[in-house]
Amino acid sequence: MALPSLYVHVPFCVVKCGYCDFNSYVVDDAAVMDRFVRALDLELAAVAPPSVPPTVFVGGGTPTYLDAARFESFLAVLRTHVELDRVAEVTIEANPESLDRTKAQLAFDAGFRRASVGAQSFDAARLRFLDRAHDAAAVGRAVADLRAAGFENISLDLMFGLPGQTVAEWERDLETALALEPDHLSCYHLTFEPGTRLTRDHRQGRVAANDEDEDKRMFLRTRELLHARGFEAYEVSNFAGPGGPCRHNDHYWLQGDYIGVGPGASSHAGGWRGTNLKAVEAWAQAVERGLPPTGEAETLTRRQRAAEAVWLGVRRTAGVDLVAVARRLGVDPRAAFEGALRRVTAAGLALCTGDSLVLTEEGLPFGDAVGTAFLEDV
Ligand SMILES: C[S@@+](CC[C@H](N)C(=O)[O-])C[C@H]1O[C@@H](n2cnc3c(N)ncnc32)[C@H](O)[C@@H]1O
Ligand code: SF4
């Protein structure tokens, strides 16, 4: 059995961005952060991840929001439980407003070799619209700090499809990002997530969604432009440059097992899926009492797992190996989801090539809809 990967969730942010529905809180209380670091130590001791998991990913929220002293304690806790120096890929998410040279060095010295910087946009008005706590120049400074510390694998997160955005404007963002010589790029289409400020503004008519055709042109232009610059689209939103694909995400998309620690983090083990309590207080209290901090859990049937395998995997450029799914789970998606398969192929959104289901050029922007067709047939 392959070992589980490790995900560590740091749930603090300096602001809550209007589009974001991740489990994050604006907290300015040192006692809460100290408690978080202590409870994380307890949770790691209780779940006992492999000392050398295939990958480690520290995300959020904003891991770099912790001040230098607490950031150092946090890294020391991780190193108590995991031999970071021996892990094949160790990633940390870094936000431009809170990363500095000291924290970049602390992370590198602790064993982090890959950093994912949330740039989102390089346009001042767009950054304000997104509630970002940094300006465009801070993204360049963050990349420079990481490089100076020794990081050779830096990814940038960008968003497109912002209200009123055109292909020309998006190309300028892509060019600015490329000028920073990233090793990997994630380009996400802005989605209106339930419960966010952005979705409320949209419903109340204050923010209009962008033109769908322009969004589709931006999506296709992204692939074309990045391909020409040596970045391979290995997933609908992810582009591998010199740093190669993100192994942690690939592990997740291939339905690997993972242990998630921290408030709201999810874990997966052979069809069992649990999600930790989301609130920092509730999560910490459970951990301190020696209880599992699980908020919700479910055990998926083999049929559900096969549908999820297609849903997770079809966004990868290589597609989903349906034969491998059948062998692994004992449910052949070609027989179990014949109807969904027929619908997505008849609509021209996906193609069965040999053993695999692959999105067509037409289907690429609709990867989620293709995957959802299988979930609906469970
Ligand atoms: C949850 S964030 C964590 C990273 C970090 N805190 C940051 O803000 O950069 C991970 C990435 O998801 C993307 N993201 C979050 N919400 C999104 C949304 N509603 N639509 C599109 N992309 C989104 C952003 O690009 C963001 O960098
Ligand atoms: S996008 Fe990042 S910084 Fe903004 S609220 Fe979400 S996790 Fe925090």
XYZ file of C-alpha atoms and ligand atoms in Angstrom:
413
model
C 0.000 0.000 0.000
C 1.260 3.453 -0.892
C 1.878 5.740 2.048
C -0.432 8.696 2.688
C 0.673 12.231 1.872
C 0.444 14.932 4.532
C -1.524 18.182 4.365
C -1.239 20.783 7.128
C -3.830 23.557 7.296
C -3.030 26.971 8.771
C -6.387 28.747 9.083
C -5.355 32.385 9.634
C -5.468 35.296 7.171
C -4.887 39.026 7.396
C -8.172 39.637 5.513
C -10.936 37.404 4.234
C -10.826 37.776 0.453
C -14.293 38.319 -1.015
C -14.172 35.267 -3.298
C -12.698 32.763 -0.856
C -14.648 29.972 0.854
C -11.634 28.135 2.258
C -11.541 27.552 6.014
C -9.767 30.720 7.113
C -10.280 33.333 9.803
C -9.020 36.829 10.456
C -7.388 36.339 13.831
C -5.127 38.840 15.551
C -4.743 37.111 18.886
C -1.307 35.708 19.722
C -2.824 33.298 22.262
C -4.946 31.677 19.544
C -1.907 31.170 17.344
C 0.128 29.701 20.208
C -2.726 27.339 20.961
C -2.918 26.374 17.279
C 0.781 25.434 17.182
C 0.514 23.410 20.424
C -2.642 21.612 19.282
C -1.074 20.825 15.921
C 1.772 19.106 17.758
C -0.779 17.023 19.693
C -2.771 16.151 16.569
C 0.350 15.085 14.666
C 1.399 12.914 17.620
C -2.063 11.310 17.659
C -2.387 10.609 13.919
C 1.300 9.670 13.527
C 1.869 10.356 9.813
C 4.650 8.390 8.111
C 7.964 9.968 8.989
C 8.643 10.238 5.229
C 5.302 10.732 3.419
C 5.353 10.899 -0.408
C 4.641 14.658 -0.256
C 3.979 17.351 2.339
C 1.857 20.429 1.610
C 1.351 23.276 4.085
C -1.542 25.459 2.975
C -4.270 27.667 4.233
C -5.369 30.163 4.996
C -2.002 31.794 5.126
C 0.888 29.840 6.651
C 3.161 32.902 6.423
C 0.693 34.934 8.512
C 2.341 33.536 11.666
C 4.981 35.981 12.930
C 8.610 34.875 12.599
C 8.874 33.426 16.133
C 5.623 31.461 15.875
C 6.433 30.455 12.301
C 9.684 28.997 13.620
C 7.851 27.071 16.382
C 5.350 25.814 13.811
C 8.166 24.536 11.565
C 9.900 22.914 14.556
C 6.660 21.064 15.390
C 6.438 19.736 11.825
C 10.042 18.595 11.941
C 9.361 16.685 15.166
C 6.903 14.453 13.318
C 8.162 14.364 9.734
C 11.651 14.082 8.261
C 11.107 16.936 5.849
C 14.625 16.654 4.399
C 13.828 13.170 3.096
C 10.408 13.975 1.563
C 10.319 14.143 -2.265
C 8.212 17.316 -2.407
C 7.645 19.755 0.452
C 5.486 22.773 -0.416
C 4.400 25.825 1.524
C 1.848 28.426 0.472
C 3.179 31.944 0.928
C 1.260 35.201 0.718
C 3.030 38.295 -0.611
C 1.898 40.574 2.256
C 3.333 38.402 5.006
C 6.306 36.582 3.523
C 9.678 38.212 4.196
C 13.299 37.204 3.817
C 13.441 35.803 7.378
C 10.393 33.550 6.974
C 11.558 32.412 3.520
C 14.874 31.358 5.065
C 13.197 29.657 8.029
C 11.026 27.627 5.651
C 13.952 26.665 3.431
C 16.139 25.711 6.383
C 13.285 23.569 7.754
C 13.271 21.543 4.516
C 10.707 23.303 2.291
C 11.823 23.329 -1.336
C 8.646 24.349 -3.176
C 6.644 27.519 -2.541
C 3.278 28.526 -3.932
C 2.760 32.295 -3.936
C -0.762 33.736 -4.179
C -0.360 36.517 -6.728
C -3.899 36.430 -8.236
C -3.400 39.588 -10.337
C -0.864 42.329 -11.013
C -3.451 45.061 -11.519
C -3.968 47.423 -8.557
C -7.729 47.827 -9.107
C -8.236 44.080 -9.536
C -6.270 43.329 -6.371
C -8.497 45.798 -4.488
C -11.615 44.208 -5.974
C -10.403 40.811 -4.732
C -9.670 42.285 -1.239
C -6.038 41.257 -1.530
C -3.809 42.645 1.224
C -0.820 43.195 -1.094
C 0.121 45.133 -4.202
C 1.720 43.806 -7.374
C 5.240 44.794 -6.291
C 4.938 42.602 -3.187
C 4.600 39.514 -5.417
C 7.977 40.283 -6.995
C 9.506 40.851 -3.553
C 8.120 37.529 -2.294
C 9.615 35.665 -5.267
C 12.975 37.437 -4.739
C 12.967 36.562 -1.013
C 12.230 32.917 -1.794
C 14.957 32.747 -4.446
C 17.458 34.391 -2.086
C 16.608 31.795 0.558
C 17.359 28.981 -1.915
C 13.931 27.988 -3.299
C 14.291 26.588 -6.814
C 10.666 25.610 -7.306
C 8.260 28.541 -7.089
C 4.670 28.465 -8.272
C 2.336 31.423 -8.713
C -1.461 31.347 -8.309
C -3.358 33.606 -10.701
C -7.051 34.203 -11.310
C -8.833 35.125 -14.538
C -12.423 35.690 -15.603
C -12.739 38.712 -13.323
C -15.733 40.963 -14.091
C -15.058 42.974 -17.265
C -11.679 41.323 -17.859
C -10.553 40.898 -21.466
C -8.064 38.547 -23.097
C -5.669 41.474 -23.601
C -5.743 42.367 -19.897
C -5.242 38.733 -18.866
C -2.300 38.370 -21.265
C -0.605 41.296 -19.502
C -1.001 39.463 -16.163
C 0.416 36.265 -17.647
C 3.382 38.150 -19.110
C 4.077 39.866 -15.781
C 3.933 36.502 -14.054
C 6.278 34.925 -16.611
C 8.748 37.794 -16.168
C 9.183 36.575 -12.568
C 10.407 33.240 -14.006
C 8.098 30.934 -12.036
C 8.643 27.171 -12.130
C 4.926 26.340 -12.148
C 1.686 28.297 -12.646
C -1.865 27.722 -11.431
C -4.440 29.760 -13.368
C -7.909 29.547 -11.843
C -11.130 30.783 -13.331
C -12.857 32.972 -10.731
C -15.804 31.056 -9.301
C -18.671 32.502 -7.294
C -18.587 30.294 -4.212
C -21.697 30.074 -2.002
C -21.521 32.174 1.157
C -18.821 34.577 -0.030
C -19.003 38.382 -0.186
C -18.539 38.170 -3.959
C -21.523 35.876 -4.431
C -23.670 38.140 -2.248
C -22.644 41.157 -4.343
C -23.406 39.178 -7.493
C -26.887 38.165 -6.293
C -27.665 41.733 -5.270
C -26.617 43.050 -8.665
C -23.470 44.906 -7.557
C -21.058 42.583 -9.413
C -21.706 41.068 -12.835
C -20.136 37.793 -13.965
C -17.745 38.176 -16.860
C -18.738 37.463 -20.445
C -18.670 33.667 -20.899
C -17.226 33.735 -24.408
C -14.426 36.062 -23.327
C -13.702 33.710 -20.396
C -13.474 30.770 -22.775
C -11.086 32.712 -25.008
C -8.949 33.552 -21.941
C -8.900 29.909 -20.931
C -7.745 28.760 -24.374
C -5.278 31.636 -24.755
C -3.697 30.679 -21.398
C -2.870 27.213 -22.684
C -1.589 28.523 -26.015
C 0.588 31.262 -24.522
C 2.004 29.120 -21.721
C 2.671 26.198 -24.078
C 4.688 28.528 -26.306
C 6.713 29.517 -23.240
C 7.520 25.951 -22.239
C 4.765 25.373 -19.662
C 2.925 22.080 -20.026
C -0.781 21.991 -19.105
C -0.891 18.804 -17.033
C -4.290 19.636 -15.558
C -7.084 22.022 -16.531
C -5.757 24.856 -14.293
C -2.146 23.797 -13.714
C 0.959 24.335 -15.802
C 4.325 22.714 -15.231
C 7.376 24.803 -16.032
C 10.938 23.956 -14.986
C 9.666 22.757 -11.582
C 7.471 20.040 -13.091
C 3.940 19.172 -11.936
C 2.854 19.488 -8.304
C 3.202 15.899 -7.054
C 1.016 16.545 -4.020
C -1.932 17.565 -6.210
C -1.326 14.685 -8.598
C -1.407 12.278 -5.654
C -4.776 13.767 -4.671
C -6.202 13.681 -8.213
C -5.133 10.042 -8.528
C -7.163 9.257 -5.405
C -4.154 8.589 -3.198
C -4.506 8.475 0.581
C -3.677 11.575 2.603
C -3.665 12.704 6.202
C -4.886 16.246 6.822
C -4.156 18.021 10.102
C -5.326 21.409 11.340
C -8.823 22.931 11.503
C -11.053 21.846 8.623
C -8.397 19.626 7.008
C -9.626 16.494 5.229
C -8.122 13.023 5.308
C -8.686 10.072 2.993
C -7.839 6.428 3.554
C -9.059 3.799 1.094
C -12.551 5.262 0.704
C -12.919 6.631 4.237
C -13.034 10.405 4.254
C -13.024 12.607 7.314
C -12.959 16.365 7.718
C -11.738 18.036 10.870
C -13.868 20.464 12.858
C -13.568 23.812 11.119
C -13.481 26.328 13.981
C -10.036 26.730 15.561
C -11.474 26.624 19.090
C -13.553 23.449 18.553
C -10.701 21.683 16.771
C -8.143 22.647 19.448
C -10.469 21.628 22.283
C -11.001 18.138 20.829
C -7.285 17.622 20.222
C -6.396 18.838 23.728
C -8.835 16.332 25.227
C -7.241 13.521 23.269
C -10.289 13.127 21.014
C -10.221 12.838 17.222
C -11.136 16.329 15.952
C -13.237 14.871 13.134
C -16.320 16.937 12.272
C -17.747 14.868 9.433
C -16.840 11.464 8.073
C -18.163 9.087 5.437
C -17.172 5.788 3.916
C -17.601 5.735 0.183
C -18.886 2.688 -1.661
C -16.700 1.276 -4.413
C -19.144 2.685 -6.957
C -18.868 6.166 -5.388
C -15.087 5.864 -5.392
C -15.073 4.895 -9.065
C -17.237 7.935 -9.915
C -14.901 10.159 -7.882
C -11.880 8.658 -9.606
C -13.287 9.897 -12.916
C -14.338 13.258 -11.452
C -10.896 13.880 -9.921
C -8.852 12.417 -12.736
C -10.547 13.673 -15.875
C -9.144 17.186 -15.401
C -5.619 15.789 -15.841
C -4.261 16.054 -19.362
C -3.437 12.347 -19.357
C -7.108 11.666 -18.579
C -8.406 8.869 -16.359
C -7.109 5.364 -16.885
C -10.454 3.547 -16.673
C -8.855 0.102 -16.729
C -6.596 1.014 -13.812
C -9.654 2.295 -11.881
C -11.470 -1.005 -12.575
C -8.451 -2.995 -11.403
C -7.973 -0.901 -8.263
C -11.605 -0.619 -7.163
C -13.286 -3.642 -8.741
C -15.818 -1.364 -10.487
C -15.321 -0.700 -14.175
C -16.510 2.857 -14.916
C -17.166 1.826 -18.539
C -19.908 -0.570 -17.407
C -20.999 1.141 -14.173
C -21.381 4.587 -15.727
C -22.266 3.700 -19.280
C -24.929 6.428 -19.377
C -22.628 9.222 -18.158
C -19.901 8.048 -20.507
C -22.325 8.148 -23.429
C -23.591 11.624 -22.500
C -20.143 13.250 -22.219
C -18.749 11.589 -25.329
C -21.886 12.246 -27.414
C -21.700 15.920 -26.378
C -18.127 15.976 -27.689
C -16.727 16.935 -24.269
C -14.617 13.822 -23.703
C -13.181 10.968 -25.707
C -12.372 7.358 -24.899
C -8.873 6.786 -26.201
C -7.784 3.236 -25.567
C -8.086 2.673 -21.838
C -8.505 6.339 -20.893
C -11.189 9.003 -20.783
C -9.721 12.325 -21.908
C -11.282 15.772 -22.246
C -11.523 17.057 -25.821
C -10.413 20.590 -26.757
C -14.109 21.531 -26.599
C -14.518 19.837 -23.211
C -11.442 21.354 -21.522
C -13.270 24.384 -20.086
C -16.009 22.064 -18.822
C -13.892 19.530 -16.936
C -16.019 19.893 -13.805
C -19.276 19.304 -15.675
C -17.840 16.153 -17.247
C -16.762 14.820 -13.855
C -20.072 15.763 -12.270
C -21.944 13.662 -14.858
C -20.368 10.581 -13.221
C -21.101 11.706 -9.662
C -24.743 12.203 -10.653
C -24.981 8.607 -11.849
C -23.931 7.089 -8.512
C -7.290 29.190 -0.662
S -6.016 29.918 -1.493
C -4.727 29.727 -0.347
C -3.508 30.476 -0.785
C -3.220 31.801 -0.149
N -3.882 32.047 1.074
C -3.560 32.920 -1.086
O -4.472 33.658 -0.830
O -2.850 33.051 -2.051
C -5.533 28.892 -2.843
C -5.823 29.478 -4.214
O -7.131 29.167 -4.598
C -7.554 30.117 -5.554
N -8.950 30.456 -5.250
C -9.518 30.564 -4.042
N -10.832 30.876 -4.168
C -11.086 30.959 -5.495
C -12.246 31.251 -6.277
N -13.411 31.531 -5.704
N -12.126 31.235 -7.614
C -10.952 30.946 -8.202
N -9.824 30.686 -7.533
C -9.885 30.684 -6.193
C -6.630 31.321 -5.439
O -5.875 31.466 -6.612
C -5.748 30.981 -4.277
O -4.429 31.388 -4.456
S -7.593 33.581 -0.753
Fe -5.942 33.104 0.652
S -5.594 35.067 1.776
Fe -7.565 35.232 0.831
S -8.998 34.567 2.429
Fe -8.575 32.769 1.100
S -6.940 31.728 2.095
Fe -6.999 33.798 2.986
